[in-house]
Amino acid sequence: DIQMTQSPSTLSASVGDRVTITCRASQSIGILLAWYQQRPGIAPKLLIYKASTLENGVPSRFSGSGSGTKFTLTISSLQPDDFATYYCQQFNSYPLTFGGGTNVEIK
Amino acid sequence: QVRLVHSGAEVKKPGASVKVSCKASGYTFSSYGIHWVRQAPGQRLEWIGWINTRNGDTKFSQKFQGRITISRDASASTAYMELRSLRSEDTAVYYCATDTGNYSDKFFQHWGQGTLVTVSS
């Protein structure tokens, strides 16, 4: 199975900050990576797929980059709605696997 | 718009089975495959399996092989996930989610609200 490791696990930031989350895969997955946002008690929401393609309706302050084994999710200017947990997911091979999550909290 | 509505919360005893349903609306049911993902309290998301809603083909995580059945009733636009021999570690919120219709895109575009399954004696 491909292991996905996110860092940091928790990130404290303020509104307006630029925030970067890293996701590493245990083997190369090309660009077959997605990012999700999850607020407490609510289903995850797709933000980005194929490492850098923004899902329809997702604000342009979200961006993704990377390939192979290292990927990043960047929020260019953190907004109040963005305080949530973020997960990466590889879809290169079965079983599909997720990172452990990054909780973005208010500083 | 795409909508996935889950059946209600369940409480089961260890060793029992649970069947969760996911009713789709707002699109042609056979256009998207459906995945099942679960999330135990405080844990990461975990992929369970997938069904091709056109022909019923399925794929599962090896972790659940032997005690999972994923099925669909196309006439009712509904997918089902049945998990047997439940144990306390199966306590989780179970989500259904669609793929994009391109079955090589194995990520989760639209999600249901989830069903909480609690396994407790």
mmCIF file with all atom_site columns, C-alpha atoms in Angstrom:
data_model
loop_
_atom_site.group_PDB
_atom_site.id
_atom_site.type_symbol
_atom_site.label_atom_id
_atom_site.label_alt_id
_atom_site.label_comp_id
_atom_site.label_asym_id
_atom_site.label_entity_id
_atom_site.label_seq_id
_atom_site.pdbx_PDB_ins_code
_atom_site.Cartn_x
_atom_site.Cartn_y
_atom_site.Cartn_z
_atom_site.occupancy
_atom_site.B_iso_or_equiv
_atom_site.pdbx_formal_charge
_atom_site.auth_seq_id
_atom_site.auth_comp_id
_atom_site.auth_asym_id
_atom_site.auth_atom_id
_atom_site.pdbx_PDB_model_num
ATOM 1   C CA . ASP A 1 1   ? 0.000   0.000   0.000   1.00 0.00 ? 1   ASP A CA 1
ATOM 2   C CA . ILE A 1 2   ? 1.134   3.572   -0.675  1.00 0.00 ? 2   ILE A CA 1
ATOM 3   C CA . GLN A 1 3   ? 1.597   5.487   2.574   1.00 0.00 ? 3   GLN A CA 1
ATOM 4   C CA . MET A 1 4   ? 0.696   9.183   2.578   1.00 0.00 ? 4   MET A CA 1
ATOM 5   C CA . THR A 1 5   ? 2.312   11.456  5.154   1.00 0.00 ? 5   THR A CA 1
ATOM 6   C CA . GLN A 1 6   ? 1.207   15.024  5.759   1.00 0.00 ? 6   GLN A CA 1
ATOM 7   C CA . SER A 1 7   ? 3.006   17.786  7.588   1.00 0.00 ? 7   SER A CA 1
ATOM 8   C CA . PRO A 1 8   ? 2.442   19.577  9.793   1.00 0.00 ? 8   PRO A CA 1
ATOM 9   C CA . SER A 1 9   ? -0.365  17.769  11.603  1.00 0.00 ? 9   SER A CA 1
ATOM 10  C CA . THR A 1 10  ? -1.515  21.074  13.100  1.00 0.00 ? 10  THR A CA 1
ATOM 11  C CA . LEU A 1 11  ? -0.921  24.575  11.831  1.00 0.00 ? 11  LEU A CA 1
ATOM 12  C CA . SER A 1 12  ? -1.830  27.786  13.678  1.00 0.00 ? 12  SER A CA 1
ATOM 13  C CA . ALA A 1 13  ? -2.380  30.781  11.440  1.00 0.00 ? 13  ALA A CA 1
ATOM 14  C CA . SER A 1 14  ? -4.200  34.093  11.194  1.00 0.00 ? 14  SER A CA 1
ATOM 15  C CA . VAL A 1 15  ? -6.641  35.442  8.647   1.00 0.00 ? 15  VAL A CA 1
ATOM 16  C CA . GLY A 1 16  ? -4.653  36.735  5.687   1.00 0.00 ? 16  GLY A CA 1
ATOM 17  C CA . ASP A 1 17  ? -1.683  34.411  6.214   1.00 0.00 ? 17  ASP A CA 1
ATOM 18  C CA . ARG A 1 18  ? -0.177  32.335  3.426   1.00 0.00 ? 18  ARG A CA 1
ATOM 19  C CA . VAL A 1 19  ? -0.340  28.681  4.424   1.00 0.00 ? 19  VAL A CA 1
ATOM 20  C CA . THR A 1 20  ? 1.430   25.660  2.936   1.00 0.00 ? 20  THR A CA 1
ATOM 21  C CA . ILE A 1 21  ? 0.715   22.001  3.690   1.00 0.00 ? 21  ILE A CA 1
ATOM 22  C CA . THR A 1 22  ? 2.978   19.197  2.489   1.00 0.00 ? 22  THR A CA 1
ATOM 23  C CA . CYS A 1 23  ? 2.019   15.663  1.518   1.00 0.00 ? 23  CYS A CA 1
ATOM 24  C CA . ARG A 1 24  ? 4.540   12.936  0.748   1.00 0.00 ? 24  ARG A CA 1
ATOM 25  C CA . ALA A 1 25  ? 3.899   9.570   -0.859  1.00 0.00 ? 25  ALA A CA 1
ATOM 26  C CA . SER A 1 26  ? 5.925   6.458   -0.017  1.00 0.00 ? 26  SER A CA 1
ATOM 27  C CA . GLN A 1 27  ? 6.438   5.834   -3.748  1.00 0.00 ? 27  GLN A CA 1
ATOM 28  C CA . SER A 1 28  ? 5.987   7.831   -6.905  1.00 0.00 ? 28  SER A CA 1
ATOM 29  C CA . ILE A 1 29  ? 2.369   8.545   -7.814  1.00 0.00 ? 29  ILE A CA 1
ATOM 30  C CA . GLY A 1 30  ? 2.930   10.921  -10.735 1.00 0.00 ? 30  GLY A CA 1
ATOM 31  C CA . ILE A 1 31  ? 0.321   13.645  -10.349 1.00 0.00 ? 31  ILE A CA 1
ATOM 32  C CA . LEU A 1 32  ? -2.441  11.333  -9.160  1.00 0.00 ? 32  LEU A CA 1
ATOM 33  C CA . LEU A 1 33  ? -3.159  13.245  -5.971  1.00 0.00 ? 33  LEU A CA 1
ATOM 34  C CA . ALA A 1 34  ? -6.242  15.010  -4.635  1.00 0.00 ? 34  ALA A CA 1
ATOM 35  C CA . TRP A 1 35  ? -6.788  17.444  -1.749  1.00 0.00 ? 35  TRP A CA 1
ATOM 36  C CA . TYR A 1 36  ? -9.912  17.712  0.412   1.00 0.00 ? 36  TYR A CA 1
ATOM 37  C CA . GLN A 1 37  ? -11.160 20.130  3.035   1.00 0.00 ? 37  GLN A CA 1
ATOM 38  C CA . GLN A 1 38  ? -13.198 18.849  5.958   1.00 0.00 ? 38  GLN A CA 1
ATOM 39  C CA . ARG A 1 39  ? -14.984 20.936  8.546   1.00 0.00 ? 39  ARG A CA 1
ATOM 40  C CA . PRO A 1 40  ? -16.062 19.297  11.834  1.00 0.00 ? 40  PRO A CA 1
ATOM 41  C CA . GLY A 1 41  ? -19.072 17.025  11.459  1.00 0.00 ? 41  GLY A CA 1
ATOM 42  C CA . ILE A 1 42  ? -19.304 17.543  7.691   1.00 0.00 ? 42  ILE A CA 1
ATOM 43  C CA . ALA A 1 43  ? -18.277 15.374  4.752   1.00 0.00 ? 43  ALA A CA 1
ATOM 44  C CA . PRO A 1 44  ? -15.000 16.221  3.011   1.00 0.00 ? 44  PRO A CA 1
ATOM 45  C CA . LYS A 1 45  ? -15.067 18.557  0.035   1.00 0.00 ? 45  LYS A CA 1
ATOM 46  C CA . LEU A 1 46  ? -12.877 18.095  -3.048  1.00 0.00 ? 46  LEU A CA 1
ATOM 47  C CA . LEU A 1 47  ? -10.547 21.055  -3.597  1.00 0.00 ? 47  LEU A CA 1
ATOM 48  C CA . ILE A 1 48  ? -7.883  19.943  -6.066  1.00 0.00 ? 48  ILE A CA 1
ATOM 49  C CA . TYR A 1 49  ? -7.237  16.864  -8.202  1.00 0.00 ? 49  TYR A CA 1
ATOM 50  C CA . LYS A 1 50  ? -4.365  15.699  -10.385 1.00 0.00 ? 50  LYS A CA 1
ATOM 51  C CA . ALA A 1 51  ? -2.100  17.623  -8.025  1.00 0.00 ? 51  ALA A CA 1
ATOM 52  C CA . SER A 1 52  ? -2.927  21.095  -9.344  1.00 0.00 ? 52  SER A CA 1
ATOM 53  C CA . THR A 1 53  ? -6.346  21.194  -11.023 1.00 0.00 ? 53  THR A CA 1
ATOM 54  C CA . LEU A 1 54  ? -8.838  23.297  -9.069  1.00 0.00 ? 54  LEU A CA 1
ATOM 55  C CA . GLU A 1 55  ? -12.290 21.760  -8.693  1.00 0.00 ? 55  GLU A CA 1
ATOM 56  C CA . ASN A 1 56  ? -15.143 23.889  -10.061 1.00 0.00 ? 56  ASN A CA 1
ATOM 57  C CA . GLY A 1 57  ? -16.288 26.500  -7.560  1.00 0.00 ? 57  GLY A CA 1
ATOM 58  C CA . VAL A 1 58  ? -13.200 26.332  -5.353  1.00 0.00 ? 58  VAL A CA 1
ATOM 59  C CA . PRO A 1 59  ? -11.702 29.783  -4.677  1.00 0.00 ? 59  PRO A CA 1
ATOM 60  C CA . SER A 1 60  ? -8.518  30.629  -6.528  1.00 0.00 ? 60  SER A CA 1
ATOM 61  C CA . ARG A 1 61  ? -6.651  31.271  -3.268  1.00 0.00 ? 61  ARG A CA 1
ATOM 62  C CA . PHE A 1 62  ? -6.239  27.471  -3.133  1.00 0.00 ? 62  PHE A CA 1
ATOM 63  C CA . SER A 1 63  ? -3.497  25.982  -5.277  1.00 0.00 ? 63  SER A CA 1
ATOM 64  C CA . GLY A 1 64  ? -1.680  22.680  -5.510  1.00 0.00 ? 64  GLY A CA 1
ATOM 65  C CA . SER A 1 65  ? 1.662   21.643  -6.884  1.00 0.00 ? 65  SER A CA 1
ATOM 66  C CA . GLY A 1 66  ? 4.080   18.750  -7.004  1.00 0.00 ? 66  GLY A CA 1
ATOM 67  C CA . SER A 1 67  ? 4.632   15.408  -8.651  1.00 0.00 ? 67  SER A CA 1
ATOM 68  C CA . GLY A 1 68  ? 6.228   12.084  -7.884  1.00 0.00 ? 68  GLY A CA 1
ATOM 69  C CA . THR A 1 69  ? 6.420   11.857  -4.107  1.00 0.00 ? 69  THR A CA 1
ATOM 70  C CA . LYS A 1 70  ? 6.140   15.432  -2.834  1.00 0.00 ? 70  LYS A CA 1
ATOM 71  C CA . PHE A 1 71  ? 3.088   17.669  -3.070  1.00 0.00 ? 71  PHE A CA 1
ATOM 72  C CA . THR A 1 72  ? 1.934   20.937  -1.548  1.00 0.00 ? 72  THR A CA 1
ATOM 73  C CA . LEU A 1 73  ? -1.376  22.667  -0.949  1.00 0.00 ? 73  LEU A CA 1
ATOM 74  C CA . THR A 1 74  ? -1.146  26.437  -0.589  1.00 0.00 ? 74  THR A CA 1
ATOM 75  C CA . ILE A 1 75  ? -3.778  28.870  0.609   1.00 0.00 ? 75  ILE A CA 1
ATOM 76  C CA . SER A 1 76  ? -2.572  32.294  -0.507  1.00 0.00 ? 76  SER A CA 1
ATOM 77  C CA . SER A 1 77  ? -4.571  34.379  1.970   1.00 0.00 ? 77  SER A CA 1
ATOM 78  C CA . LEU A 1 78  ? -6.354  32.457  4.723   1.00 0.00 ? 78  LEU A CA 1
ATOM 79  C CA . GLN A 1 79  ? -10.035 33.296  5.151   1.00 0.00 ? 79  GLN A CA 1
ATOM 80  C CA . PRO A 1 80  ? -12.305 32.504  8.141   1.00 0.00 ? 80  PRO A CA 1
ATOM 81  C CA . ASP A 1 81  ? -13.991 29.689  6.166   1.00 0.00 ? 81  ASP A CA 1
ATOM 82  C CA . ASP A 1 82  ? -10.627 27.997  5.641   1.00 0.00 ? 82  ASP A CA 1
ATOM 83  C CA . PHE A 1 83  ? -10.101 26.915  9.248   1.00 0.00 ? 83  PHE A CA 1
ATOM 84  C CA . ALA A 1 84  ? -10.600 23.181  8.769   1.00 0.00 ? 84  ALA A CA 1
ATOM 85  C CA . THR A 1 85  ? -8.731  19.906  8.328   1.00 0.00 ? 85  THR A CA 1
ATOM 86  C CA . TYR A 1 86  ? -7.099  19.150  4.993   1.00 0.00 ? 86  TYR A CA 1
ATOM 87  C CA . TYR A 1 87  ? -6.384  15.679  3.611   1.00 0.00 ? 87  TYR A CA 1
ATOM 88  C CA . CYS A 1 88  ? -4.396  14.490  0.639   1.00 0.00 ? 88  CYS A CA 1
ATOM 89  C CA . GLN A 1 89  ? -5.306  11.272  -1.183  1.00 0.00 ? 89  GLN A CA 1
ATOM 90  C CA . GLN A 1 90  ? -3.407  9.246   -3.770  1.00 0.00 ? 90  GLN A CA 1
ATOM 91  C CA . PHE A 1 91  ? -5.273  7.621   -6.614  1.00 0.00 ? 91  PHE A CA 1
ATOM 92  C CA . ASN A 1 92  ? -2.332  6.028   -8.401  1.00 0.00 ? 92  ASN A CA 1
ATOM 93  C CA . SER A 1 93  ? -3.183  2.541   -7.177  1.00 0.00 ? 93  SER A CA 1
ATOM 94  C CA . TYR A 1 94  ? -5.496  0.512   -4.983  1.00 0.00 ? 94  TYR A CA 1
ATOM 95  C CA . PRO A 1 95  ? -6.046  0.658   -2.117  1.00 0.00 ? 95  PRO A CA 1
ATOM 96  C CA . LEU A 1 96  ? -6.686  4.380   -2.333  1.00 0.00 ? 96  LEU A CA 1
ATOM 97  C CA . THR A 1 97  ? -5.063  6.001   0.683   1.00 0.00 ? 97  THR A CA 1
ATOM 98  C CA . PHE A 1 98  ? -5.229  9.293   2.545   1.00 0.00 ? 98  PHE A CA 1
ATOM 99  C CA . GLY A 1 99  ? -2.810  11.364  4.519   1.00 0.00 ? 99  GLY A CA 1
ATOM 100 C CA . GLY A 1 100 ? -3.309  11.808  8.232   1.00 0.00 ? 100 GLY A CA 1
ATOM 101 C CA . GLY A 1 101 ? -4.700  15.317  7.871   1.00 0.00 ? 101 GLY A CA 1
ATOM 102 C CA . THR A 1 102 ? -3.555  18.838  8.697   1.00 0.00 ? 102 THR A CA 1
ATOM 103 C CA . ASN A 1 103 ? -5.702  20.828  11.100  1.00 0.00 ? 103 ASN A CA 1
ATOM 104 C CA . VAL A 1 104 ? -5.522  24.542  10.276  1.00 0.00 ? 104 VAL A CA 1
ATOM 105 C CA . GLU A 1 105 ? -6.529  26.390  13.421  1.00 0.00 ? 105 GLU A CA 1
ATOM 106 C CA . ILE A 1 106 ? -6.868  30.009  14.411  1.00 0.00 ? 106 ILE A CA 1
ATOM 107 C CA . LYS A 1 107 ? -3.734  31.489  15.959  1.00 0.00 ? 107 LYS A CA 1
ATOM 108 C CA . GLN B 2 1   ? -27.191 19.187  -8.641  1.00 0.00 ? 1   GLN B CA 1
ATOM 109 C CA . VAL B 2 2   ? -25.661 15.912  -7.494  1.00 0.00 ? 2   VAL B CA 1
ATOM 110 C CA . ARG B 2 3   ? -27.053 14.806  -4.154  1.00 0.00 ? 3   ARG B CA 1
ATOM 111 C CA . LEU B 2 4   ? -26.242 11.688  -2.150  1.00 0.00 ? 4   LEU B CA 1
ATOM 112 C CA . VAL B 2 5   ? -28.468 10.909  0.839   1.00 0.00 ? 5   VAL B CA 1
ATOM 113 C CA . HIS B 2 6   ? -27.509 8.292   3.384   1.00 0.00 ? 6   HIS B CA 1
ATOM 114 C CA . SER B 2 7   ? -29.651 6.091   5.560   1.00 0.00 ? 7   SER B CA 1
ATOM 115 C CA . GLY B 2 8   ? -29.786 6.897   9.256   1.00 0.00 ? 8   GLY B CA 1
ATOM 116 C CA . ALA B 2 9   ? -27.428 6.166   12.107  1.00 0.00 ? 9   ALA B CA 1
ATOM 117 C CA . GLU B 2 10  ? -27.075 2.581   13.298  1.00 0.00 ? 10  GLU B CA 1
ATOM 118 C CA . VAL B 2 11  ? -26.121 0.967   16.596  1.00 0.00 ? 11  VAL B CA 1
ATOM 119 C CA . LYS B 2 12  ? -24.999 -2.648  16.338  1.00 0.00 ? 12  LYS B CA 1
ATOM 120 C CA . LYS B 2 13  ? -23.608 -5.293  18.636  1.00 0.00 ? 13  LYS B CA 1
ATOM 121 C CA . PRO B 2 14  ? -20.249 -6.945  17.932  1.00 0.00 ? 14  PRO B CA 1
ATOM 122 C CA . GLY B 2 15  ? -20.629 -9.755  15.425  1.00 0.00 ? 15  GLY B CA 1
ATOM 123 C CA . ALA B 2 16  ? -23.687 -8.234  13.778  1.00 0.00 ? 16  ALA B CA 1
ATOM 124 C CA . SER B 2 17  ? -23.984 -6.842  10.259  1.00 0.00 ? 17  SER B CA 1
ATOM 125 C CA . VAL B 2 18  ? -24.932 -3.380  9.028   1.00 0.00 ? 18  VAL B CA 1
ATOM 126 C CA . LYS B 2 19  ? -26.200 -2.261  5.639   1.00 0.00 ? 19  LYS B CA 1
ATOM 127 C CA . VAL B 2 20  ? -25.907 1.415   4.752   1.00 0.00 ? 20  VAL B CA 1
ATOM 128 C CA . SER B 2 21  ? -27.681 2.918   1.765   1.00 0.00 ? 21  SER B CA 1
ATOM 129 C CA . CYS B 2 22  ? -26.800 5.921   -0.373  1.00 0.00 ? 22  CYS B CA 1
ATOM 130 C CA . LYS B 2 23  ? -29.546 7.343   -2.597  1.00 0.00 ? 23  LYS B CA 1
ATOM 131 C CA . ALA B 2 24  ? -28.391 9.439   -5.533  1.00 0.00 ? 24  ALA B CA 1
ATOM 132 C CA . SER B 2 25  ? -30.291 12.204  -7.259  1.00 0.00 ? 25  SER B CA 1
ATOM 133 C CA . GLY B 2 26  ? -29.652 15.100  -9.599  1.00 0.00 ? 26  GLY B CA 1
ATOM 134 C CA . TYR B 2 27  ? -27.852 13.035  -12.235 1.00 0.00 ? 27  TYR B CA 1
ATOM 135 C CA . THR B 2 28  ? -28.067 9.779   -14.177 1.00 0.00 ? 28  THR B CA 1
ATOM 136 C CA . PHE B 2 29  ? -27.117 7.111   -11.619 1.00 0.00 ? 29  PHE B CA 1
ATOM 137 C CA . SER B 2 30  ? -25.003 5.078   -14.032 1.00 0.00 ? 30  SER B CA 1
ATOM 138 C CA . SER B 2 31  ? -22.891 8.118   -14.971 1.00 0.00 ? 31  SER B CA 1
ATOM 139 C CA . TYR B 2 32  ? -20.685 7.912   -11.876 1.00 0.00 ? 32  TYR B CA 1
ATOM 140 C CA . GLY B 2 33  ? -19.189 5.070   -9.942  1.00 0.00 ? 33  GLY B CA 1
ATOM 141 C CA . ILE B 2 34  ? -19.646 5.153   -6.186  1.00 0.00 ? 34  ILE B CA 1
ATOM 142 C CA . HIS B 2 35  ? -16.945 4.748   -3.559  1.00 0.00 ? 35  HIS B CA 1
ATOM 143 C CA . TRP B 2 36  ? -17.326 4.044   0.133   1.00 0.00 ? 36  TRP B CA 1
ATOM 144 C CA . VAL B 2 37  ? -14.993 5.734   2.625   1.00 0.00 ? 37  VAL B CA 1
ATOM 145 C CA . ARG B 2 38  ? -15.083 5.635   6.397   1.00 0.00 ? 38  ARG B CA 1
ATOM 146 C CA . GLN B 2 39  ? -13.713 7.777   9.199   1.00 0.00 ? 39  GLN B CA 1
ATOM 147 C CA . ALA B 2 40  ? -13.320 6.447   12.715  1.00 0.00 ? 40  ALA B CA 1
ATOM 148 C CA . PRO B 2 41  ? -13.397 9.035   15.526  1.00 0.00 ? 41  PRO B CA 1
ATOM 149 C CA . GLY B 2 42  ? -10.288 11.221  15.327  1.00 0.00 ? 42  GLY B CA 1
ATOM 150 C CA . GLN B 2 43  ? -8.804  9.096   12.551  1.00 0.00 ? 43  GLN B CA 1
ATOM 151 C CA . ARG B 2 44  ? -7.883  9.637   8.922   1.00 0.00 ? 44  ARG B CA 1
ATOM 152 C CA . LEU B 2 45  ? -10.216 8.800   6.081   1.00 0.00 ? 45  LEU B CA 1
ATOM 153 C CA . GLU B 2 46  ? -10.087 5.173   4.940   1.00 0.00 ? 46  GLU B CA 1
ATOM 154 C CA . TRP B 2 47  ? -11.165 3.835   1.556   1.00 0.00 ? 47  TRP B CA 1
ATOM 155 C CA . ILE B 2 48  ? -13.374 0.749   1.694   1.00 0.00 ? 48  ILE B CA 1
ATOM 156 C CA . GLY B 2 49  ? -14.370 -0.042  -1.875  1.00 0.00 ? 49  GLY B CA 1
ATOM 157 C CA . TRP B 2 50  ? -16.029 1.012   -5.131  1.00 0.00 ? 50  TRP B CA 1
ATOM 158 C CA . ILE B 2 51  ? -18.839 -0.105  -7.395  1.00 0.00 ? 51  ILE B CA 1
ATOM 159 C CA . ASN B 2 52  ? -19.244 0.429   -11.120 1.00 0.00 ? 52  ASN B CA 1
ATOM 160 C CA . THR B 2 53  ? -22.867 1.529   -11.192 1.00 0.00 ? 53  THR B CA 1
ATOM 161 C CA . ARG B 2 54  ? -23.229 0.502   -14.852 1.00 0.00 ? 54  ARG B CA 1
ATOM 162 C CA . ASN B 2 55  ? -22.379 -3.178  -14.520 1.00 0.00 ? 55  ASN B CA 1
ATOM 163 C CA . GLY B 2 56  ? -22.018 -3.813  -10.775 1.00 0.00 ? 56  GLY B CA 1
ATOM 164 C CA . ASP B 2 57  ? -18.293 -4.601  -10.828 1.00 0.00 ? 57  ASP B CA 1
ATOM 165 C CA . THR B 2 58  ? -16.653 -3.946  -7.486  1.00 0.00 ? 58  THR B CA 1
ATOM 166 C CA . LYS B 2 59  ? -13.240 -3.342  -5.992  1.00 0.00 ? 59  LYS B CA 1
ATOM 167 C CA . PHE B 2 60  ? -12.393 -3.549  -2.302  1.00 0.00 ? 60  PHE B CA 1
ATOM 168 C CA . SER B 2 61  ? -9.622  -2.769  0.081   1.00 0.00 ? 61  SER B CA 1
ATOM 169 C CA . GLN B 2 62  ? -8.021  -6.078  1.065   1.00 0.00 ? 62  GLN B CA 1
ATOM 170 C CA . LYS B 2 63  ? -8.610  -5.063  4.679   1.00 0.00 ? 63  LYS B CA 1
ATOM 171 C CA . PHE B 2 64  ? -12.355 -5.667  4.244   1.00 0.00 ? 64  PHE B CA 1
ATOM 172 C CA . GLN B 2 65  ? -12.255 -8.664  1.912   1.00 0.00 ? 65  GLN B CA 1
ATOM 173 C CA . GLY B 2 66  ? -14.533 -11.416 3.081   1.00 0.00 ? 66  GLY B CA 1
ATOM 174 C CA . ARG B 2 67  ? -16.853 -9.278  5.195   1.00 0.00 ? 67  ARG B CA 1
ATOM 175 C CA . ILE B 2 68  ? -17.912 -6.496  2.796   1.00 0.00 ? 68  ILE B CA 1
ATOM 176 C CA . THR B 2 69  ? -20.547 -6.400  0.087   1.00 0.00 ? 69  THR B CA 1
ATOM 177 C CA . ILE B 2 70  ? -21.132 -3.353  -2.090  1.00 0.00 ? 70  ILE B CA 1
ATOM 178 C CA . SER B 2 71  ? -24.166 -3.444  -4.346  1.00 0.00 ? 71  SER B CA 1
ATOM 179 C CA . ARG B 2 72  ? -26.509 -1.158  -6.205  1.00 0.00 ? 72  ARG B CA 1
ATOM 180 C CA . ASP B 2 73  ? -30.137 -0.981  -7.290  1.00 0.00 ? 73  ASP B CA 1
ATOM 181 C CA . ALA B 2 74  ? -30.058 1.086   -10.442 1.00 0.00 ? 74  ALA B CA 1
ATOM 182 C CA . SER B 2 75  ? -33.868 1.294   -10.571 1.00 0.00 ? 75  SER B CA 1
ATOM 183 C CA . ALA B 2 76  ? -33.776 3.045   -7.191  1.00 0.00 ? 76  ALA B CA 1
ATOM 184 C CA . SER B 2 77  ? -30.567 5.035   -7.887  1.00 0.00 ? 77  SER B CA 1
ATOM 185 C CA . THR B 2 78  ? -29.192 3.616   -4.664  1.00 0.00 ? 78  THR B CA 1
ATOM 186 C CA . ALA B 2 79  ? -25.911 2.046   -3.640  1.00 0.00 ? 79  ALA B CA 1
ATOM 187 C CA . TYR B 2 80  ? -25.446 -0.157  -0.584  1.00 0.00 ? 80  TYR B CA 1
ATOM 188 C CA . MET B 2 81  ? -22.560 -1.121  1.633   1.00 0.00 ? 81  MET B CA 1
ATOM 189 C CA . GLU B 2 82  ? -22.922 -4.116  3.940   1.00 0.00 ? 82  GLU B CA 1
ATOM 190 C CA . LEU B 2 83  ? -20.277 -4.878  6.545   1.00 0.00 ? 83  LEU B CA 1
ATOM 191 C CA . ARG B 2 84  ? -20.462 -8.141  8.485   1.00 0.00 ? 84  ARG B CA 1
ATOM 192 C CA . SER B 2 85  ? -18.870 -9.488  11.662  1.00 0.00 ? 85  SER B CA 1
ATOM 193 C CA . LEU B 2 86  ? -18.731 -6.012  13.138  1.00 0.00 ? 86  LEU B CA 1
ATOM 194 C CA . ARG B 2 87  ? -16.209 -5.165  15.821  1.00 0.00 ? 87  ARG B CA 1
ATOM 195 C CA . SER B 2 88  ? -15.710 -2.079  17.950  1.00 0.00 ? 88  SER B CA 1
ATOM 196 C CA . GLU B 2 89  ? -13.011 -0.817  15.550  1.00 0.00 ? 89  GLU B CA 1
ATOM 197 C CA . ASP B 2 90  ? -15.690 -0.524  12.853  1.00 0.00 ? 90  ASP B CA 1
ATOM 198 C CA . THR B 2 91  ? -17.312 2.351   14.731  1.00 0.00 ? 91  THR B CA 1
ATOM 199 C CA . ALA B 2 92  ? -17.070 5.188   12.228  1.00 0.00 ? 92  ALA B CA 1
ATOM 200 C CA . VAL B 2 93  ? -18.905 7.523   9.916   1.00 0.00 ? 93  VAL B CA 1
ATOM 201 C CA . TYR B 2 94  ? -19.387 5.772   6.585   1.00 0.00 ? 94  TYR B CA 1
ATOM 202 C CA . TYR B 2 95  ? -19.545 7.982   3.495   1.00 0.00 ? 95  TYR B CA 1
ATOM 203 C CA . CYS B 2 96  ? -20.491 7.298   -0.096  1.00 0.00 ? 96  CYS B CA 1
ATOM 204 C CA . ALA B 2 97  ? -18.902 9.482   -2.749  1.00 0.00 ? 97  ALA B CA 1
ATOM 205 C CA . THR B 2 98  ? -18.999 9.590   -6.531  1.00 0.00 ? 98  THR B CA 1
ATOM 206 C CA . ASP B 2 99  ? -16.078 9.400   -8.875  1.00 0.00 ? 99  ASP B CA 1
ATOM 207 C CA . THR B 2 100 ? -16.059 11.665  -11.949 1.00 0.00 ? 100 THR B CA 1
ATOM 208 C CA . GLY B 2 101 ? -17.449 9.141   -14.404 1.00 0.00 ? 101 GLY B CA 1
ATOM 209 C CA . ASN B 2 102 ? -13.970 8.570   -15.696 1.00 0.00 ? 102 ASN B CA 1
ATOM 210 C CA . TYR B 2 103 ? -13.116 5.435   -13.801 1.00 0.00 ? 103 TYR B CA 1
ATOM 211 C CA . SER B 2 104 ? -9.406  6.119   -13.940 1.00 0.00 ? 104 SER B CA 1
ATOM 212 C CA . ASP B 2 105 ? -10.033 9.246   -11.840 1.00 0.00 ? 105 ASP B CA 1
ATOM 213 C CA . LYS B 2 106 ? -10.228 7.455   -8.517  1.00 0.00 ? 106 LYS B CA 1
ATOM 214 C CA . PHE B 2 107 ? -10.921 10.485  -6.371  1.00 0.00 ? 107 PHE B CA 1
ATOM 215 C CA . PHE B 2 108 ? -14.128 11.600  -4.719  1.00 0.00 ? 108 PHE B CA 1
ATOM 216 C CA . GLN B 2 109 ? -16.056 14.412  -6.315  1.00 0.00 ? 109 GLN B CA 1
ATOM 217 C CA . HIS B 2 110 ? -19.442 14.469  -4.556  1.00 0.00 ? 110 HIS B CA 1
ATOM 218 C CA . TRP B 2 111 ? -20.049 13.175  -1.046  1.00 0.00 ? 111 TRP B CA 1
ATOM 219 C CA . GLY B 2 112 ? -23.037 12.063  0.956   1.00 0.00 ? 112 GLY B CA 1
ATOM 220 C CA . GLN B 2 113 ? -23.602 13.355  4.473   1.00 0.00 ? 113 GLN B CA 1
ATOM 221 C CA . GLY B 2 114 ? -22.406 10.103  6.030   1.00 0.00 ? 114 GLY B CA 1
ATOM 222 C CA . THR B 2 115 ? -23.922 7.446   8.286   1.00 0.00 ? 115 THR B CA 1
ATOM 223 C CA . LEU B 2 116 ? -22.640 6.952   11.829  1.00 0.00 ? 116 LEU B CA 1
ATOM 224 C CA . VAL B 2 117 ? -22.305 3.268   12.668  1.00 0.00 ? 117 VAL B CA 1
ATOM 225 C CA . THR B 2 118 ? -21.639 2.524   16.331  1.00 0.00 ? 118 THR B CA 1
ATOM 226 C CA . VAL B 2 119 ? -20.580 -0.959  17.371  1.00 0.00 ? 119 VAL B CA 1
ATOM 227 C CA . SER B 2 120 ? -21.022 -1.538  21.059  1.00 0.00 ? 120 SER B CA 1
ATOM 228 C CA . SER B 2 121 ? -22.077 -4.325  23.354  1.00 0.00 ? 121 SER B CA 1
#
